[in-house]
Amino acid sequence: MALNPNFNQIGEMFTKQYYAMFDNPATRGELAKLYNAEQSFLSFEGQQMQGTAKIMEKLNSLTFQTINHIVTSIDCHPMFDGGILVNVMGQLKTDNDPPQSFMQNFVLKPNGDSFFIQHDVFRLVLHNVAAR
């Protein structure tokens, strides 16, 4: 497979769609369609799971009532197998909590004429620096 020449456009459109779906409680369950039943992996704050069912179980267990992702940067790279690496940085706001910085990385794998999320790595940007 060759590099996908539309990697930037696809990565940016995917990112907008993903967070629009995630931030809307009525469409959050539809995120399941973006993952693969067996070949998708999620690492959420260091906790790893595999497959759509386990990933959605984790996402549905999050305790916020409202969430809003504010994306500040999207970096996309083509992969030699036709996939796309997407690195997202931004802030998220849940309920009445103060905004938190986050980083999320996706590996999008080709699946016919579309893509699925093969890897999804999410981390809040928290710095635990021990006092010296």
mmCIF file of C-alpha atoms in Angstrom:
data_model
loop_
_atom_site.group_PDB
_atom_site.id
_atom_site.type_symbol
_atom_site.label_atom_id
_atom_site.label_comp_id
_atom_site.label_asym_id
_atom_site.label_seq_id
_atom_site.Cartn_x
_atom_site.Cartn_y
_atom_site.Cartn_z
ATOM 1 C CA MET A 1 0.000 0.000 0.000
ATOM 2 C CA ALA A 2 1.133 3.544 -0.663
ATOM 3 C CA LEU A 3 1.010 6.652 1.468
ATOM 4 C CA ASN A 4 -2.418 8.273 1.464
ATOM 5 C CA PRO A 5 -2.023 11.710 -0.163
ATOM 6 C CA ASN A 6 -5.155 12.962 1.662
ATOM 7 C CA PHE A 7 -3.835 12.120 5.136
ATOM 8 C CA ASN A 8 -4.146 15.686 6.504
ATOM 9 C CA GLN A 9 -7.694 16.218 5.293
ATOM 10 C CA ILE A 10 -8.831 12.777 6.486
ATOM 11 C CA GLY A 11 -7.138 13.170 9.884
ATOM 12 C CA GLU A 12 -8.610 16.614 10.483
ATOM 13 C CA MET A 13 -12.115 15.600 9.365
ATOM 14 C CA PHE A 14 -11.930 12.468 11.551
ATOM 15 C CA THR A 15 -10.885 14.533 14.575
ATOM 16 C CA LYS A 16 -13.770 16.994 14.176
ATOM 17 C CA GLN A 17 -16.257 14.131 13.753
ATOM 18 C CA TYR A 18 -14.872 12.143 16.710
ATOM 19 C CA TYR A 19 -15.103 14.980 19.232
ATOM 20 C CA ALA A 20 -18.480 16.203 17.929
ATOM 21 C CA MET A 21 -19.819 12.677 18.527
ATOM 22 C CA PHE A 22 -18.060 12.304 21.897
ATOM 23 C CA ASP A 23 -19.255 15.655 23.251
ATOM 24 C CA ASN A 24 -22.915 14.997 22.399
ATOM 25 C CA PRO A 25 -24.539 12.471 24.773
ATOM 26 C CA ALA A 26 -27.071 11.578 22.056
ATOM 27 C CA THR A 27 -24.327 10.461 19.631
ATOM 28 C CA ARG A 28 -21.573 9.240 21.996
ATOM 29 C CA GLY A 29 -22.731 5.627 21.603
ATOM 30 C CA GLU A 30 -22.191 5.931 17.843
ATOM 31 C CA LEU A 31 -18.421 6.044 18.512
ATOM 32 C CA ALA A 32 -18.619 2.244 18.585
ATOM 33 C CA LYS A 33 -18.887 2.308 14.784
ATOM 34 C CA LEU A 34 -15.413 3.895 14.573
ATOM 35 C CA TYR A 35 -13.724 1.000 16.385
ATOM 36 C CA ASN A 36 -13.152 -2.611 15.317
ATOM 37 C CA ALA A 37 -14.639 -5.459 17.365
ATOM 38 C CA GLU A 38 -11.235 -7.162 17.790
ATOM 39 C CA GLN A 39 -8.489 -5.029 16.251
ATOM 40 C CA SER A 40 -8.985 -1.760 18.158
ATOM 41 C CA PHE A 41 -7.002 -0.842 21.270
ATOM 42 C CA LEU A 42 -7.568 1.954 23.776
ATOM 43 C CA SER A 43 -5.125 3.175 26.380
ATOM 44 C CA PHE A 44 -6.988 5.555 28.698
ATOM 45 C CA GLU A 45 -4.809 7.125 31.369
ATOM 46 C CA GLY A 46 -2.598 4.008 31.272
ATOM 47 C CA GLN A 47 -5.478 1.510 31.457
ATOM 48 C CA GLN A 48 -5.498 -0.677 28.336
ATOM 49 C CA MET A 49 -8.379 -2.475 26.689
ATOM 50 C CA GLN A 50 -9.048 -4.220 23.379
ATOM 51 C CA GLY A 51 -12.134 -4.429 21.198
ATOM 52 C CA THR A 52 -15.191 -2.252 20.702
ATOM 53 C CA ALA A 53 -17.167 -3.713 23.624
ATOM 54 C CA LYS A 54 -14.441 -3.060 26.225
ATOM 55 C CA ILE A 55 -13.637 0.370 24.769
ATOM 56 C CA MET A 56 -17.262 1.494 24.866
ATOM 57 C CA GLU A 57 -17.654 0.040 28.360
ATOM 58 C CA LYS A 58 -14.796 2.307 29.462
ATOM 59 C CA LEU A 59 -16.095 5.400 27.655
ATOM 60 C CA ASN A 60 -19.599 4.850 29.046
ATOM 61 C CA SER A 61 -18.217 4.493 32.587
ATOM 62 C CA LEU A 62 -16.833 8.039 32.641
ATOM 63 C CA THR A 63 -18.722 10.023 35.270
ATOM 64 C CA PHE A 64 -19.123 13.495 33.743
ATOM 65 C CA GLN A 65 -22.535 14.825 32.731
ATOM 66 C CA THR A 66 -21.260 17.310 30.128
ATOM 67 C CA ILE A 67 -17.998 17.459 28.205
ATOM 68 C CA ASN A 68 -16.525 19.794 25.632
ATOM 69 C CA HIS A 69 -13.226 19.176 23.794
ATOM 70 C CA ILE A 70 -11.415 22.269 22.532
ATOM 71 C CA VAL A 71 -8.812 21.152 19.986
ATOM 72 C CA THR A 72 -5.769 23.417 19.732
ATOM 73 C CA SER A 73 -3.652 21.348 17.328
ATOM 74 C CA ILE A 74 -3.955 18.347 15.033
ATOM 75 C CA ASP A 75 -0.826 16.748 13.556
ATOM 76 C CA CYS A 76 -1.294 14.010 10.958
ATOM 77 C CA HIS A 77 1.256 11.662 9.396
ATOM 78 C CA PRO A 78 0.721 9.147 6.606
ATOM 79 C CA MET A 79 1.723 5.551 7.293
ATOM 80 C CA PHE A 80 3.231 3.171 4.771
ATOM 81 C CA ASP A 81 0.298 0.752 5.037
ATOM 82 C CA GLY A 82 -2.179 3.493 4.033
ATOM 83 C CA GLY A 83 -3.060 4.308 7.629
ATOM 84 C CA ILE A 84 -2.907 7.706 9.287
ATOM 85 C CA LEU A 85 -1.363 8.721 12.608
ATOM 86 C CA VAL A 86 -3.293 11.585 14.230
ATOM 87 C CA ASN A 87 -1.949 13.475 17.258
ATOM 88 C CA VAL A 88 -4.431 15.811 18.980
ATOM 89 C CA MET A 89 -3.718 18.350 21.690
ATOM 90 C CA GLY A 90 -6.298 20.482 23.427
ATOM 91 C CA GLN A 91 -8.350 21.162 26.504
ATOM 92 C CA LEU A 92 -11.456 19.475 27.785
ATOM 93 C CA LYS A 93 -14.054 20.834 30.124
ATOM 94 C CA THR A 94 -16.299 18.519 32.110
ATOM 95 C CA ASP A 95 -19.278 19.679 34.164
ATOM 96 C CA ASN A 96 -18.188 22.577 36.416
ATOM 97 C CA ASP A 97 -14.562 21.431 36.643
ATOM 98 C CA PRO A 98 -11.727 23.676 35.485
ATOM 99 C CA PRO A 99 -10.441 22.965 31.943
ATOM 100 C CA GLN A 100 -7.787 20.214 31.671
ATOM 101 C CA SER A 101 -5.165 19.870 28.956
ATOM 102 C CA PHE A 102 -5.157 16.552 27.092
ATOM 103 C CA MET A 103 -3.293 14.674 24.382
ATOM 104 C CA GLN A 104 -4.841 11.932 22.276
ATOM 105 C CA ASN A 105 -3.246 9.846 19.550
ATOM 106 C CA PHE A 106 -5.126 7.793 16.990
ATOM 107 C CA VAL A 107 -3.930 5.299 14.403
ATOM 108 C CA LEU A 108 -6.539 5.096 11.664
ATOM 109 C CA LYS A 109 -6.384 1.927 9.586
ATOM 110 C CA PRO A 110 -7.913 1.544 6.129
ATOM 111 C CA ASN A 111 -11.012 -0.631 5.985
ATOM 112 C CA GLY A 112 -12.359 -0.728 2.433
ATOM 113 C CA ASP A 113 -13.204 2.825 1.476
ATOM 114 C CA SER A 114 -13.127 4.107 5.071
ATOM 115 C CA PHE A 115 -11.023 3.799 8.234
ATOM 116 C CA PHE A 116 -11.338 2.416 11.743
ATOM 117 C CA ILE A 117 -9.507 3.409 14.915
ATOM 118 C CA GLN A 118 -6.887 0.729 15.498
ATOM 119 C CA HIS A 119 -5.098 2.555 18.334
ATOM 120 C CA ASP A 120 -6.431 5.284 20.627
ATOM 121 C CA VAL A 121 -4.184 6.646 23.394
ATOM 122 C CA PHE A 122 -5.624 9.287 25.738
ATOM 123 C CA ARG A 123 -3.860 11.183 28.533
ATOM 124 C CA LEU A 124 -4.645 14.239 30.561
ATOM 125 C CA VAL A 125 -1.576 16.451 30.633
ATOM 126 C CA LEU A 126 -0.793 16.323 34.325
ATOM 127 C CA HIS A 127 2.707 16.773 35.644
ATOM 128 C CA ASN A 128 3.560 14.946 38.840
ATOM 129 C CA VAL A 129 6.807 16.594 39.764
ATOM 130 C CA ALA A 130 8.070 15.548 43.159
ATOM 131 C CA ALA A 131 9.199 18.397 45.392
ATOM 132 C CA ARG A 132 12.947 18.459 45.795
#
